[in-house]
Coordinates of C-alpha atoms in Angstrom, one line a residue:
M1 CA 98.4 97.0 221.3
T2 CA 95.7 97.0 224.0
A3 CA 93.2 94.2 224.5
S4 CA 90.3 96.4 223.4
V5 CA 92.0 97.2 220.1
Q6 CA 92.8 93.5 219.6
T7 CA 89.2 92.6 220.2
A8 CA 88.0 95.3 217.8
E9 CA 90.3 94.2 215.1
A10 CA 89.6 90.5 215.7
R11 CA 86.3 90.8 213.9
P12 CA 86.8 93.2 210.9
Q13 CA 83.8 93.5 208.7
W14 CA 85.5 92.2 205.5
A15 CA 82.3 91.3 203.7
A16 CA 80.9 94.8 204.1
L17 CA 84.2 96.4 203.2
A18 CA 84.4 94.2 200.0
G19 CA 80.8 95.1 199.2
V20 CA 81.5 98.9 199.5
T21 CA 84.6 98.5 197.4
A22 CA 82.8 96.5 194.7
A23 CA 80.0 99.0 194.6
L24 CA 82.3 101.9 194.2
A25 CA 84.3 100.1 191.5
M26 CA 81.0 99.7 189.5
F27 CA 80.2 103.4 190.1
G28 CA 83.8 104.3 189.0
A29 CA 83.3 102.4 185.8
A30 CA 80.1 104.2 185.0
Q31 CA 81.6 107.6 185.7
G32 CA 84.7 106.8 183.7
L33 CA 82.5 105.9 180.8
S34 CA 80.5 109.1 180.9
S35 CA 83.3 111.7 180.1
P36 CA 84.5 110.2 176.8
L37 CA 80.9 109.2 175.9
F38 CA 79.6 112.8 176.1
T39 CA 82.6 114.1 174.2
L40 CA 82.2 111.6 171.4
L41 CA 78.5 112.2 171.1
M42 CA 78.9 115.9 171.0
Q43 CA 81.7 115.6 168.4
K44 CA 79.4 113.5 166.2
Q45 CA 76.8 116.3 166.4
G46 CA 79.4 118.9 165.3
F47 CA 79.8 120.9 168.5
S48 CA 82.9 123.1 169.0
P49 CA 85.7 122.2 171.5
G50 CA 84.6 125.2 173.6
L51 CA 81.0 123.8 174.0
I52 CA 82.3 120.3 174.7
G53 CA 84.7 121.7 177.3
L54 CA 81.9 123.7 178.9
S55 CA 79.8 120.6 179.0
A56 CA 82.6 118.7 180.7
A57 CA 82.9 121.4 183.4
M58 CA 79.3 120.8 184.5
M59 CA 80.2 117.7 186.4
P60 CA 82.9 119.2 188.6
V61 CA 80.7 122.2 189.2
G62 CA 77.9 119.9 190.4
L63 CA 80.5 118.1 192.6
I64 CA 81.8 121.4 194.2
L65 CA 78.4 122.9 194.8
S66 CA 77.0 119.8 196.4
A67 CA 80.0 119.1 198.7
S68 CA 78.9 121.3 201.6
F69 CA 75.4 119.7 201.6
V70 CA 76.5 116.1 202.0
P71 CA 76.8 116.1 205.8
A72 CA 73.3 117.7 206.1
A73 CA 71.9 115.2 203.6
V74 CA 73.4 112.3 205.7
R75 CA 71.7 113.6 208.8
L76 CA 68.4 114.1 207.0
V77 CA 67.9 110.8 205.2
G78 CA 70.7 108.6 206.5
A79 CA 74.0 107.5 204.9
R80 CA 72.6 104.2 203.5
N81 CA 69.5 105.7 201.9
L82 CA 71.5 108.6 200.5
A83 CA 74.0 106.4 198.8
V84 CA 71.4 104.1 197.3
A85 CA 69.3 107.0 196.1
C86 CA 72.3 108.7 194.5
S87 CA 73.2 105.5 192.7
L88 CA 69.6 105.1 191.3
I89 CA 69.5 108.8 190.2
G90 CA 72.8 108.2 188.4
A91 CA 71.2 105.3 186.5
L92 CA 68.2 107.4 185.6
C93 CA 70.6 110.1 184.3
F94 CA 72.1 107.7 181.8
L95 CA 68.6 106.6 180.8
A96 CA 67.7 110.3 180.2
I97 CA 70.9 110.8 178.2
G98 CA 69.7 108.1 175.8
Y99 CA 66.2 109.4 175.4
L100 CA 67.0 113.2 175.3
Q101 CA 69.3 113.6 172.4
N102 CA 69.5 117.3 173.2
W103 CA 72.7 119.1 174.1
V104 CA 71.0 121.6 176.4
A105 CA 69.5 118.7 178.4
W106 CA 73.0 117.1 178.6
Y107 CA 74.4 120.1 180.3
V108 CA 71.8 119.8 183.1
I109 CA 72.2 116.0 183.3
R110 CA 76.0 116.3 183.6
F111 CA 75.5 118.8 186.4
I112 CA 73.1 116.4 188.2
I113 CA 75.6 113.5 187.8
G114 CA 78.2 115.7 189.5
V115 CA 75.8 116.3 192.4
V116 CA 74.9 112.7 192.9
I117 CA 78.4 111.2 192.5
N118 CA 79.7 113.4 195.3
P119 CA 77.9 111.6 198.2
L120 CA 79.0 108.3 196.7
Y121 CA 82.6 109.4 196.7
V122 CA 82.4 110.8 200.2
L123 CA 80.4 107.9 201.8
G124 CA 82.4 105.2 200.0
E125 CA 85.7 106.6 201.4
V126 CA 84.2 107.2 204.8
W127 CA 82.8 103.6 205.0
A128 CA 86.2 102.2 203.8
L129 CA 88.0 104.2 206.4
S130 CA 85.6 103.2 209.2
L131 CA 85.4 99.5 208.3
A132 CA 89.1 99.1 208.0
P133 CA 91.0 97.8 211.1
P134 CA 93.2 100.7 212.2
S135 CA 96.4 98.7 211.9
R136 CA 95.5 97.8 208.3
R137 CA 94.0 101.1 207.2
G138 CA 96.8 101.9 204.8
R139 CA 96.6 98.8 202.8
V140 CA 92.8 98.8 202.8
M141 CA 92.8 102.4 201.3
G142 CA 95.5 101.3 198.9
V143 CA 93.3 98.4 197.7
F144 CA 90.2 100.7 197.7
N145 CA 91.8 103.4 195.5
T146 CA 93.4 100.8 193.3
L147 CA 90.1 99.2 192.5
M148 CA 88.4 102.6 192.1
G149 CA 91.1 103.6 189.6
A150 CA 90.8 100.3 187.8
G151 CA 87.0 100.7 187.6
Y152 CA 87.4 104.3 186.3
A153 CA 89.9 103.0 183.7
A154 CA 87.5 100.2 182.7
G155 CA 84.8 102.8 181.6
P156 CA 86.7 104.2 178.6
F157 CA 88.0 100.7 177.8
T158 CA 84.4 99.4 177.7
L159 CA 83.4 102.2 175.4
T160 CA 86.0 101.0 172.9
L161 CA 84.2 97.6 172.9
V162 CA 80.6 98.7 172.7
G163 CA 81.0 102.0 170.7
T164 CA 78.7 105.0 171.0
A165 CA 75.9 103.9 168.7
G166 CA 72.5 102.7 170.1
W167 CA 71.7 101.9 173.7
A168 CA 74.8 99.8 174.5
P169 CA 76.9 102.5 176.1
F170 CA 74.0 103.9 178.0
G171 CA 73.1 100.4 179.2
V172 CA 76.6 100.0 180.6
G173 CA 76.3 103.3 182.5
I174 CA 72.8 102.3 183.8
A175 CA 74.1 98.9 184.8
G176 CA 77.1 100.4 186.7
F177 CA 75.0 102.7 188.8
A178 CA 72.3 100.1 189.3
L179 CA 74.8 97.5 190.5
C180 CA 76.3 100.0 192.9
A181 CA 72.8 100.6 194.4
V182 CA 72.0 96.9 194.6
I183 CA 75.4 96.0 196.3
L184 CA 75.1 98.9 198.8
R185 CA 71.5 97.8 199.6
L186 CA 72.7 94.2 200.2
V187 CA 75.5 95.2 202.6
S188 CA 73.6 98.2 204.2
S189 CA 73.0 96.4 207.4
K190 CA 76.7 96.2 208.0
L191 CA 77.5 99.8 207.1
T192 CA 78.1 102.4 209.8
G193 CA 75.3 104.9 210.3
F194 CA 77.0 108.3 210.8
E195 CA 73.7 110.2 211.0
D196 CA 73.0 109.1 214.6
D197 CA 76.4 109.0 216.3
G198 CA 75.6 112.0 218.5
Q199 CA 78.7 114.0 217.3
P200 CA 78.4 117.5 215.9
A201 CA 79.1 117.4 212.2
G202 CA 80.7 120.9 212.0
S203 CA 81.2 123.0 208.9
F204 CA 83.8 123.2 206.2
F205 CA 85.5 126.2 207.8
G206 CA 85.4 124.6 211.2
F207 CA 87.1 121.5 209.8
A208 CA 89.6 123.7 207.9
R209 CA 90.8 125.1 211.2
L210 CA 91.3 121.6 212.5
A211 CA 93.2 120.2 209.6
P212 CA 94.4 122.9 207.2
A213 CA 97.5 120.9 206.0
L214 CA 95.3 117.9 205.1
L215 CA 93.0 120.1 203.0
L216 CA 96.0 121.7 201.3
A217 CA 97.3 118.2 200.5
V218 CA 94.1 117.3 198.8
L219 CA 94.1 120.6 196.8
V220 CA 97.7 120.1 195.7
S221 CA 97.1 116.4 194.8
A222 CA 94.1 117.3 192.7
A223 CA 95.8 120.2 190.9
V224 CA 99.0 118.2 190.3
Q225 CA 97.2 115.0 189.2
Q226 CA 94.7 116.6 186.9
S227 CA 97.3 119.0 185.4
T228 CA 99.6 116.1 184.7
Y229 CA 96.9 114.0 183.0
A230 CA 95.7 116.9 181.0
L231 CA 99.0 118.5 179.9
V232 CA 101.6 115.7 179.8
P233 CA 100.7 115.1 176.1
V234 CA 101.2 118.8 175.4
F235 CA 104.5 118.7 177.4
G236 CA 105.7 115.7 175.3
A237 CA 104.6 117.3 172.1
G238 CA 106.8 120.3 173.0
Y239 CA 109.8 117.9 172.8
G240 CA 108.7 116.4 169.4
L241 CA 107.4 113.1 170.6
P242 CA 105.0 111.3 168.2
E243 CA 101.3 111.2 168.8
A244 CA 101.2 107.5 169.7
T245 CA 103.8 108.1 172.4
L246 CA 101.8 111.0 173.8
A247 CA 98.8 108.8 174.5
A248 CA 101.2 106.2 176.1
L249 CA 102.5 108.9 178.5
V250 CA 99.1 109.2 180.1
M251 CA 98.6 105.5 180.2
M252 CA 101.8 105.1 182.2
L253 CA 100.6 107.6 184.7
S254 CA 97.4 105.7 185.1
L255 CA 99.2 102.4 185.5
G256 CA 101.4 103.8 188.3
N257 CA 98.3 105.2 190.0
I258 CA 96.7 101.7 189.9
V259 CA 99.5 99.3 190.7
L260 CA 101.5 101.3 193.4
Q261 CA 98.7 102.5 195.8
I262 CA 98.8 99.3 197.8
P263 CA 102.6 99.5 198.5
L264 CA 102.1 103.1 199.5
G265 CA 99.3 102.0 201.8
L266 CA 101.6 99.5 203.5
L267 CA 104.3 102.2 203.9
A268 CA 101.6 104.4 205.6
E269 CA 100.9 101.6 208.1
R270 CA 104.6 101.5 209.0
F271 CA 105.5 105.2 209.0
G272 CA 102.1 107.0 209.4
G273 CA 99.9 109.0 207.0
R274 CA 101.4 112.4 207.8
P275 CA 105.1 111.5 207.0
M276 CA 104.0 109.7 203.9
I277 CA 102.2 112.8 202.6
L278 CA 105.5 114.6 202.8
A279 CA 107.4 111.7 201.2
C280 CA 104.9 111.5 198.3
A281 CA 105.0 115.3 197.8
M282 CA 108.8 115.2 197.7
A283 CA 108.9 112.2 195.4
T284 CA 106.5 114.1 193.1
T285 CA 108.8 117.1 193.1
C286 CA 111.8 114.9 192.1
C287 CA 109.7 113.3 189.3
A288 CA 108.7 116.7 188.0
I289 CA 112.3 117.9 187.9
L290 CA 113.3 114.8 186.0
L291 CA 110.5 115.2 183.4
P292 CA 112.4 117.7 181.1
L293 CA 115.7 115.9 181.6
L294 CA 114.4 112.4 180.6
I295 CA 111.4 113.0 178.4
T296 CA 113.3 111.9 175.3
T297 CA 114.8 108.8 176.9
P298 CA 113.4 105.4 177.9
L299 CA 113.8 106.3 181.5
I300 CA 110.8 108.6 181.3
W301 CA 108.5 105.5 181.6
G302 CA 109.8 104.8 185.0
V303 CA 109.5 108.4 186.1
L304 CA 105.9 108.5 184.9
L305 CA 105.0 105.2 186.6
V306 CA 106.3 106.6 189.9
M307 CA 104.8 110.0 189.4
G308 CA 101.3 108.7 188.7
A309 CA 101.5 106.8 192.0
V310 CA 103.0 109.4 194.3
G311 CA 101.0 112.3 192.8
Y312 CA 97.7 110.6 193.7
G313 CA 99.4 109.0 196.7
V314 CA 99.3 112.4 198.4
Y315 CA 95.5 112.1 198.4
T316 CA 95.6 108.4 199.6
M317 CA 97.9 109.3 202.5
A318 CA 95.7 112.2 203.4
L319 CA 92.7 109.8 203.5
V320 CA 94.7 107.5 205.8
E321 CA 95.5 110.4 208.1
L322 CA 91.9 111.6 208.0
G323 CA 90.7 108.2 209.1
S324 CA 93.2 108.0 212.0
R325 CA 92.3 111.4 213.4
F326 CA 88.5 111.8 212.9
K327 CA 85.4 109.6 213.4
G328 CA 81.7 109.6 212.8
S329 CA 80.0 112.8 211.6
L330 CA 83.2 114.8 211.7
L331 CA 84.7 112.2 209.4
V332 CA 81.9 112.8 206.9
T333 CA 82.4 116.5 207.1
G334 CA 86.1 116.1 206.5
N335 CA 85.6 113.8 203.6
A336 CA 83.1 116.3 202.1
A337 CA 85.7 119.0 202.5
F338 CA 88.2 116.7 200.7
A339 CA 85.7 116.4 197.8
L340 CA 85.3 120.2 197.6
L341 CA 89.0 120.8 197.6
W342 CA 89.5 118.1 195.0
G343 CA 87.1 119.8 192.7
V344 CA 88.7 123.2 193.3
G345 CA 92.1 121.8 192.6
G346 CA 90.8 120.3 189.3
I347 CA 89.4 123.6 188.2
V348 CA 92.4 125.8 189.0
G349 CA 95.3 123.4 188.4
P350 CA 95.1 122.6 184.6
P351 CA 94.2 126.1 183.5
G352 CA 97.0 127.6 185.7
A353 CA 99.6 125.1 184.4
G354 CA 98.3 125.6 180.8
A355 CA 98.7 129.3 181.1
L356 CA 102.3 129.1 182.4
M357 CA 103.1 126.6 179.6
Q358 CA 101.8 129.1 177.1
A359 CA 104.0 131.8 178.6
I360 CA 107.3 129.9 179.1
G361 CA 106.9 126.7 177.1
P362 CA 106.8 123.0 178.2
L363 CA 108.7 123.8 181.4
G364 CA 105.6 125.5 182.7
L365 CA 104.1 122.1 183.7
P366 CA 107.0 120.8 186.0
T367 CA 107.4 124.4 187.4
V368 CA 103.8 124.4 188.6
I369 CA 104.1 120.8 190.0
V370 CA 107.3 121.7 191.9
G371 CA 105.9 124.9 193.2
L372 CA 102.7 123.3 194.5
D373 CA 104.5 120.4 196.2
V374 CA 107.1 122.6 197.8
L375 CA 104.3 124.8 199.2
L376 CA 102.7 121.7 200.6
V377 CA 105.9 120.4 202.2
A378 CA 106.7 123.9 203.7
F379 CA 103.2 124.3 205.2
A380 CA 103.1 120.8 206.6
L381 CA 106.5 121.3 208.3
Y382 CA 105.3 124.7 209.6
R383 CA 102.2 123.1 211.1
S384 CA 104.3 120.3 212.7
L385 CA 106.5 122.9 214.3
Q386 CA 103.5 124.8 215.6
R387 CA 102.1 121.6 217.2
R388 CA 105.5 120.9 218.9
R389 CA 105.5 124.4 220.4
S390 CA 102.0 124.3 221.7

């Protein structure tokens, strides 16, 4: 390690990194609360599953449509101001939900929430990548994603404590976004300003030419992760598992996602982000193959624990690789592209897997997972071969 790197890593900005992580955990809790809250409120008012599902789609639509504008917004108002403003708008959205007991307004509000959470996702990950010492980036992103996952899981858990009546659930959402804004404001002097680094930000298509395998990794991770979470209960029901066990299947996936990201991050520091993307994809493939073989045995819990970790681990490893290859404005553009591809993967993955399950039965889910991860591994190896020849 050179002396310059040692000097740079001697004074890591741990306070700012802790602040960003805490802020994003608060935001994750507020966002995690919103999805079940909307569903339960609309069920109480007698809306059909179709209308509830359409309402749920408003958030990812807002996320996808706003992704390409994040780099421009950072240059226009600054990264710090943008993040704080989006947090405050999120708090106002929850305030509006409580006042406007109107399902048409809720559609618009969910779209706005999707728009404002995207810069928080992008800038939170960019700050974490930039503040982390390069030699510790894997474990830092493992901790970051673990706490984000724990915050997201805390949202629905909080809803079971406060219920959906009155202002209590809305107050939790308002507090989550408001705390995110306050923490980001307090640590803002330590946060990197990407808007004035002098680098060209580039476009989505320009970044896609630079790192197509990374974007495919994000797309595959999103499609696999969200398909698994949405359809594992359907898969288990196809093998006659009881309803209580079906809910536990999803819980085990979430547990693996939370507790094993840090070990994966440590492995990324040792072996590198790119090899770990391949390792996680191949491990996900093995888990998917084992699903139908072990679904009725106790061994399925171990499979789901690992599958929850490595399925999302593809994304965590892609983040580590992104942070090692890109800096400044281009890092913001790359992370915005990640957000866009994550939204696309979430939209195409579950419907595609669901359609195949309807056509061939429960085996449709592992078939889609295996197919996507094999595609990712093949393309990554092809790109690696291209780089060696050039």
